[in-house]
Coordinates of N, CA and C in Angstrom, one line a residue:
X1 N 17.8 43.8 -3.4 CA 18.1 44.8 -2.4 C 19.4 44.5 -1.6
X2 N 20.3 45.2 -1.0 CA 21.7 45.1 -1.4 C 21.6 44.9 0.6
X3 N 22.0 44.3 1.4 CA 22.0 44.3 2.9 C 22.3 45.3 3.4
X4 N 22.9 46.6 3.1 CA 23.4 47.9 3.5 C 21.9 48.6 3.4
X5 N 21.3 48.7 2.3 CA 19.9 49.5 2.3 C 19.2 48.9 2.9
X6 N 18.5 47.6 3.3 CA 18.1 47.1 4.1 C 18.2 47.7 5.4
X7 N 19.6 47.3 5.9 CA 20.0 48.2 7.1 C 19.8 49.3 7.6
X8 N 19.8 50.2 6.3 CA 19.1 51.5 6.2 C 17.6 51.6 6.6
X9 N 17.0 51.0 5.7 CA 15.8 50.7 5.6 C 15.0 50.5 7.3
X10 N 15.6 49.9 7.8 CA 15.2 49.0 9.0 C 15.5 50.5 10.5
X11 N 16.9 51.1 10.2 CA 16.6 52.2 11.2 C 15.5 53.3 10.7
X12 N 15.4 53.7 9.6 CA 14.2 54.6 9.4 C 13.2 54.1 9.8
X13 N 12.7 52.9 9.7 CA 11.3 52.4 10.3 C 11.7 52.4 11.3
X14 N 12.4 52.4 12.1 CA 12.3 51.9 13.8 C 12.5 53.0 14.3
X15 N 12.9 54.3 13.6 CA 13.1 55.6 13.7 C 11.6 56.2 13.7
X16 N 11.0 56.1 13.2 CA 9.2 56.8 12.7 C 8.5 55.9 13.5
X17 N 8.7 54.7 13.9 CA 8.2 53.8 14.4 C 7.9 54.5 16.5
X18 N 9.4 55.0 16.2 CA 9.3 55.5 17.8 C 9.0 56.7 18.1
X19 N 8.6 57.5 17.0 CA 8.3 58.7 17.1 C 7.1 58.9 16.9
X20 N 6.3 58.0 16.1 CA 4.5 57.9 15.6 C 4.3 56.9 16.2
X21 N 5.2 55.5 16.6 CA 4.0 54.7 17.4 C 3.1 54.1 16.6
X22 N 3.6 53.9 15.3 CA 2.8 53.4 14.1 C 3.6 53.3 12.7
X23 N 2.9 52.3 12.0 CA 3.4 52.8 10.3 C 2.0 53.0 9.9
X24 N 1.9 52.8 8.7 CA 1.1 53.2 7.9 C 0.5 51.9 6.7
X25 N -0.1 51.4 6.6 CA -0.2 50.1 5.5 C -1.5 50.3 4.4
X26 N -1.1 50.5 3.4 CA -2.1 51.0 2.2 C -2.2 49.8 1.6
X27 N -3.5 49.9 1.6 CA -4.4 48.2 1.0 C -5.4 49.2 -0.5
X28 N -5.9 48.1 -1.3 CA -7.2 48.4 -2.0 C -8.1 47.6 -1.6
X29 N -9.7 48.2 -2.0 CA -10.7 47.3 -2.1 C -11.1 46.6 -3.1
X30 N -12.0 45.7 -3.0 CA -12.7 45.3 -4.3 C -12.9 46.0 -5.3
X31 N -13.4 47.5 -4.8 CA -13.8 48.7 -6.3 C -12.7 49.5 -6.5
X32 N -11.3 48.7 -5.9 CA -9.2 49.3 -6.1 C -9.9 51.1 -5.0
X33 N -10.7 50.7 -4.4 CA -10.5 52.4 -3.2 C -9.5 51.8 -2.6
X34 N -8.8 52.8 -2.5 CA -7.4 53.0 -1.4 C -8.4 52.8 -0.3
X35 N -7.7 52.3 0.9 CA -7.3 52.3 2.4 C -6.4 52.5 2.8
X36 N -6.3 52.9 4.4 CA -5.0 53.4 4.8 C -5.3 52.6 6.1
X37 N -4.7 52.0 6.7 CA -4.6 51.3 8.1 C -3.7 51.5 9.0
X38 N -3.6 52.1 10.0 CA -2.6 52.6 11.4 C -2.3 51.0 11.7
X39 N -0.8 50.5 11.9 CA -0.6 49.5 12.8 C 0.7 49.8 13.0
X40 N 0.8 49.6 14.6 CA 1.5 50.0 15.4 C 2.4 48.4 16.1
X41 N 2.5 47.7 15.4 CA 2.9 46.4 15.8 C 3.3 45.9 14.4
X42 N 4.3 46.6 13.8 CA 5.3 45.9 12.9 C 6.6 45.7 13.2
X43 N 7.0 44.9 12.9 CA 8.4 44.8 13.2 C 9.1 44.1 11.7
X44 N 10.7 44.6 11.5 CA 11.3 44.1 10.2 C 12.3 42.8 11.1
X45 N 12.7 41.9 10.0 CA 13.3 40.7 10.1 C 14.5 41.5 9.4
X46 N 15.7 40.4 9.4 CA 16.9 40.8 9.0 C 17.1 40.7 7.6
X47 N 16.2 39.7 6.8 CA 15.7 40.1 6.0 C 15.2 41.1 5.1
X48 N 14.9 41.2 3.9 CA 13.7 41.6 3.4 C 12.2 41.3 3.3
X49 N 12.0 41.5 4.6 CA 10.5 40.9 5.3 C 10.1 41.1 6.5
X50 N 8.9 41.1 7.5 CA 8.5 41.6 8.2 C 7.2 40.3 8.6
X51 N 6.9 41.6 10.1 CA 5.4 40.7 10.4 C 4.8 42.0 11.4
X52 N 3.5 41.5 11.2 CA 3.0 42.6 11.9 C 1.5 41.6 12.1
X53 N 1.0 42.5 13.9 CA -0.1 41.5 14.4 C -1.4 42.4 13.8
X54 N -2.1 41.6 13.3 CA -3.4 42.1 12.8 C -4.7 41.2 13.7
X55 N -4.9 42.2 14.5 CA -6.2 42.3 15.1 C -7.1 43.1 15.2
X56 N -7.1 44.5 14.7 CA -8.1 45.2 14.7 C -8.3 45.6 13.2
X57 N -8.0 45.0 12.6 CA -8.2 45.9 10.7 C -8.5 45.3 10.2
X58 N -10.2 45.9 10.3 CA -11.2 45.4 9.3 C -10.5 45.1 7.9
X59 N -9.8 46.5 7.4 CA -9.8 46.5 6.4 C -8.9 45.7 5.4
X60 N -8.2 45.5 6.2 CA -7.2 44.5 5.6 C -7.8 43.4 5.4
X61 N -8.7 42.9 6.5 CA -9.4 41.1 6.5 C -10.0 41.2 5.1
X62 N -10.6 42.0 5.0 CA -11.3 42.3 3.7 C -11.0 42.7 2.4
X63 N -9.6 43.4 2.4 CA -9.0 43.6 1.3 C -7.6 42.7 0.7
X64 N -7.0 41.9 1.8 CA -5.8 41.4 1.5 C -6.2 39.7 0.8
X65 N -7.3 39.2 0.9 CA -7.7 37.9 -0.2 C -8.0 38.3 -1.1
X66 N -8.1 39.4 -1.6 CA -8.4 39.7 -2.9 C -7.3 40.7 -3.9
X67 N -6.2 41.0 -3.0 CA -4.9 41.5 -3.5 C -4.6 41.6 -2.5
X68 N -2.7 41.0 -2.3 CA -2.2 41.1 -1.3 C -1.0 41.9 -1.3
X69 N -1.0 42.5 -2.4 CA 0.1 43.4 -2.2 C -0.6 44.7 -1.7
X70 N 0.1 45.8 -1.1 CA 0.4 46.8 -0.2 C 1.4 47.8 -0.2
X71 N 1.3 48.6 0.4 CA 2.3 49.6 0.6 C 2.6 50.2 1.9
X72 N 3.3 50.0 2.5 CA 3.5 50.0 4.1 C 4.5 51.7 3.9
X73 N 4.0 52.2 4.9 CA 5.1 53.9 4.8 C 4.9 54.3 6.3
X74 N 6.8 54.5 6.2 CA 6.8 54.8 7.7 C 7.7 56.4 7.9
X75 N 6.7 57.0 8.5 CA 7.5 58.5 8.7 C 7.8 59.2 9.7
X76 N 9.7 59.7 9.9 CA 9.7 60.3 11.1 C 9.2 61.8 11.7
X77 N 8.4 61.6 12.3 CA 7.2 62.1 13.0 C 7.9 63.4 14.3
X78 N 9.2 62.9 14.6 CA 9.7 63.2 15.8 C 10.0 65.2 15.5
X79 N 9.3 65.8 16.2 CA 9.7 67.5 16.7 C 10.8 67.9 16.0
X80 N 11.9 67.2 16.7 CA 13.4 67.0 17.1 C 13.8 66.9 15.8
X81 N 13.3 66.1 15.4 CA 14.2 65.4 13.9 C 14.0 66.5 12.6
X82 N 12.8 66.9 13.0 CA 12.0 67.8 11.4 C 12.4 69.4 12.3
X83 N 12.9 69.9 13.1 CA 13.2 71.4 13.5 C 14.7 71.1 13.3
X84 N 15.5 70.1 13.6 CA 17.0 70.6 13.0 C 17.2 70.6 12.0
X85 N 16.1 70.0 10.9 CA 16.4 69.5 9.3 C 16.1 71.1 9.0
X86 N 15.0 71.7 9.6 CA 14.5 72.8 9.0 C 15.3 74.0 9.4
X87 N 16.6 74.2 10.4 CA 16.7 75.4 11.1 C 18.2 74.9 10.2
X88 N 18.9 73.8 9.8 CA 20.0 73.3 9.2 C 19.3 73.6 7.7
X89 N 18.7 73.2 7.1 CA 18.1 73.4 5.9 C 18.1 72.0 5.0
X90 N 18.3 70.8 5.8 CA 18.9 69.5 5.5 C 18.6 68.7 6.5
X91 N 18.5 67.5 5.8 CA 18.1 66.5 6.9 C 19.5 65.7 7.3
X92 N 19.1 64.7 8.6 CA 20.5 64.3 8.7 C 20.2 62.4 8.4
X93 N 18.9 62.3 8.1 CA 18.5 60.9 7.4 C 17.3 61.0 6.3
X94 N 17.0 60.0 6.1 CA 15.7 60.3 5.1 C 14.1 60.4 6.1
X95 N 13.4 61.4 5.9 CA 12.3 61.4 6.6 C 11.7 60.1 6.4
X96 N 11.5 59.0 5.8 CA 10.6 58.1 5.9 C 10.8 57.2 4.3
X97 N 10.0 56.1 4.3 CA 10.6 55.4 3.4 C 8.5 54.5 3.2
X98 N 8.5 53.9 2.0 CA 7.5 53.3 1.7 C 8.4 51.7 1.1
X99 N 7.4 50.8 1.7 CA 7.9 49.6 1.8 C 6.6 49.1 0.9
X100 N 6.9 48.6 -0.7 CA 6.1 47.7 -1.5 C 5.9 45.8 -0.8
X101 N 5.0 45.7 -0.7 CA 5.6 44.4 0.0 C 3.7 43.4 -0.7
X102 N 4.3 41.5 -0.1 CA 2.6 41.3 -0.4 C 2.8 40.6 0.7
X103 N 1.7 40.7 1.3 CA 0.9 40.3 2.6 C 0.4 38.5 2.7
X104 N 1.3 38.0 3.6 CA 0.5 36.8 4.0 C -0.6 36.8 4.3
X105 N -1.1 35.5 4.5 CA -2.1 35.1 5.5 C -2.0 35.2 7.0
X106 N -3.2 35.1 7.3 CA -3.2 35.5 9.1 C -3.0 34.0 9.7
X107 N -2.0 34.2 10.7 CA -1.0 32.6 11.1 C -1.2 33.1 12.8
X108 N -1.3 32.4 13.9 CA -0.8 32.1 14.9 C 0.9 32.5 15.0
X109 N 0.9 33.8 16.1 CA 2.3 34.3 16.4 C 2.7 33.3 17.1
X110 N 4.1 33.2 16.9 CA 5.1 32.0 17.5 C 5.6 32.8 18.9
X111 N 6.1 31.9 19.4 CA 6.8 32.7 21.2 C 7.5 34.3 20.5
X112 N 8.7 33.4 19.6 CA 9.9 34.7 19.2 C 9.0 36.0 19.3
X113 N 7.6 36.0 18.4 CA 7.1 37.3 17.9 C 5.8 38.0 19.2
X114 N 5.4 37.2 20.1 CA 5.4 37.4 21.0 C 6.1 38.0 22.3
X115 N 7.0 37.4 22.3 CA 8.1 38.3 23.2 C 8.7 39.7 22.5
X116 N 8.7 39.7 21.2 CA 8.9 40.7 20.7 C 7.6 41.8 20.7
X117 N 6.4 41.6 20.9 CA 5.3 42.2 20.9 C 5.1 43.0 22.4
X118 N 5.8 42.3 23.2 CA 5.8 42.1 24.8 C 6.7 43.4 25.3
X119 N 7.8 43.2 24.6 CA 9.4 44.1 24.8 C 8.6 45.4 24.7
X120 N 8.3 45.6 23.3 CA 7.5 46.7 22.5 C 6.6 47.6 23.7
X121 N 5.7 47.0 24.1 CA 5.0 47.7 24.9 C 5.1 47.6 26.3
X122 N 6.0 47.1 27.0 CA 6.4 46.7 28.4 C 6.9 48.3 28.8
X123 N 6.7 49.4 28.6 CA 6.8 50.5 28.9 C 5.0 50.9 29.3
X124 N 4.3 50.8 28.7 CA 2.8 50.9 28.8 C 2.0 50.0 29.4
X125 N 2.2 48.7 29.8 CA 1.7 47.8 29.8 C 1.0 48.2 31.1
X126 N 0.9 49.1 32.0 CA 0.2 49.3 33.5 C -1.0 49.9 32.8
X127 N -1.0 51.0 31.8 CA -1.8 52.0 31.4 C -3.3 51.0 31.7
X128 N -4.7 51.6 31.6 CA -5.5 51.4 31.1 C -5.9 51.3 29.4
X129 N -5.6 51.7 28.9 CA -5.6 52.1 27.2 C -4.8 50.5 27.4
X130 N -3.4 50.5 27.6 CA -3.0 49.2 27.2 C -3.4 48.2 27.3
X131 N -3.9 47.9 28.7 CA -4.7 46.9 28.9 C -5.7 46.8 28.2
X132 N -6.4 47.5 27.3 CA -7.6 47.1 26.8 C -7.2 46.9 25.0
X133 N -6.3 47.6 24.7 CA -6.0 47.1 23.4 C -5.2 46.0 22.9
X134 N -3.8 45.8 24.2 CA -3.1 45.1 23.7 C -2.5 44.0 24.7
X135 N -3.9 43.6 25.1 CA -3.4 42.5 25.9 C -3.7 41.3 25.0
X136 N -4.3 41.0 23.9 CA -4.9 40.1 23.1 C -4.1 39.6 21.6
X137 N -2.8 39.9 21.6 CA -2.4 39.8 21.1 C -1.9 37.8 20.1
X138 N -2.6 37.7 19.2 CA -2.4 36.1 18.8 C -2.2 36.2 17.3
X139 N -2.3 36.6 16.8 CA -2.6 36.5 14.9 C -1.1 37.5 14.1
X140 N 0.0 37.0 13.8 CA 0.4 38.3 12.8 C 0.1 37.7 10.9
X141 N 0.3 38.4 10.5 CA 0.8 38.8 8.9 C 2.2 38.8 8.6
X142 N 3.1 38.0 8.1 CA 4.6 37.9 7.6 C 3.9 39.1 6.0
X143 N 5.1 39.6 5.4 CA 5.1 40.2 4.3 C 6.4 40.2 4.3
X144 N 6.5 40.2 2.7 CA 7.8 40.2 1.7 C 8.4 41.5 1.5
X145 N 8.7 41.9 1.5 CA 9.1 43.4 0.9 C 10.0 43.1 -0.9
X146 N 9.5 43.6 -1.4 CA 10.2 43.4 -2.6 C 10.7 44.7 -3.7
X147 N 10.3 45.8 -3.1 CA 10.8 47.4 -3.5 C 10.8 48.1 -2.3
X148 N 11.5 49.6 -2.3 CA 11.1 50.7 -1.6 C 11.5 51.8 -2.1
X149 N 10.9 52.6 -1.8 CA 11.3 54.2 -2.3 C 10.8 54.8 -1.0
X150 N 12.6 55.4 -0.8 CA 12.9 56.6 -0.1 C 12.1 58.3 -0.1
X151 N 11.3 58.2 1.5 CA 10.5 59.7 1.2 C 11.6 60.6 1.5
X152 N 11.6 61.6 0.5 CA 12.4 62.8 0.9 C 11.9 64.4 -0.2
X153 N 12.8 65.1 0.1 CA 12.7 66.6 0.1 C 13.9 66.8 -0.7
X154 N 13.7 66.5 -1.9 CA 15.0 66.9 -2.8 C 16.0 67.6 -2.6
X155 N 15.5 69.4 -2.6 CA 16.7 70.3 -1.6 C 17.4 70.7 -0.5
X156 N 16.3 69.3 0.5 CA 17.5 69.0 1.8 C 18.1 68.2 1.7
X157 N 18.4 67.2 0.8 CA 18.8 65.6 0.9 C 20.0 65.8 0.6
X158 N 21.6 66.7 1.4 CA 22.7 66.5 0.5 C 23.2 65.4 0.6
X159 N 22.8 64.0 1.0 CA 23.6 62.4 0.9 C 23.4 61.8 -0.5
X160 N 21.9 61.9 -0.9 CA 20.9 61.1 -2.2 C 21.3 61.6 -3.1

């Protein structure tokens, strides 16, 4: 993967990221049923790789020792973004992107990814809701990324 798409790669997640407040992380089970998991605490490295805190998904604990590859998809969700693509007839980026990647083990977050978890929600941190979901933050997941495919809309996409 070439550091330019990367770069690419990295504002579209941080793009959907701010507009949903989540990605998306597709696991299998033991009988290959799809799951779909909301986590709202990923972040990309400069890299081709990432980490995200896993504390509340059952499903992952359960499905990622037994295959650790995944499919992470992040989409921009934003009003704003999907009403001028549609009143223009074209988008002015790619709506969202699916990130193939395989999932570490569950590790103790270091300071760096901590302060970075901190930054993230230091806009909400008074709320009640915050306090109750994300004051507990200790465990992430590093993943590889090793493909992606770009979501899009064929007949708006005049850049692709």
């Amino acid at each position: 993967m070439k550091t330019e798409e990367w770069q690419h790669i990295c504002k579209v997640v941080n793009d959907a990221q701010r507009a949903a407040m989540h990605c998306s992380i597709a696991t299998v089970d033991s009988n290959l049923q799809p799951t779909i998991s909301p986590i709202g605490t990923l972040f990309l490295r400069e890299n081709p790789s990432g980490f995200f805190f896993d504390t509340y998904t059952e499903s992952l604990q359960q499905n990622l020792p037994k295959n650790s590859k995944a499919c992470i998809q992040a989409i921009n969700s934003s009003r704003l973004f999907w009403l001028k693509a549609l009143f223009k007839g074209e988008f002015s980026d790619y709506p969202g992107v699916r990130l193939y990647v395989e999932i570490g083990d569950l590790r103790l977050a270091n300071a760096e990814e901590l302060a970075q978890i901190s930054r993230r929600i230091q806009s909400l941190k008074w709320t009640k809701g915050s306090q109750l979901i994300w004051s507990d933050f200790s465990h992430v997941r590093d993943f590889q990324v090793h493909a992606f495919k770009w979501v899009k809309y064929p007949k708006m996409m005049p850049f692709a």
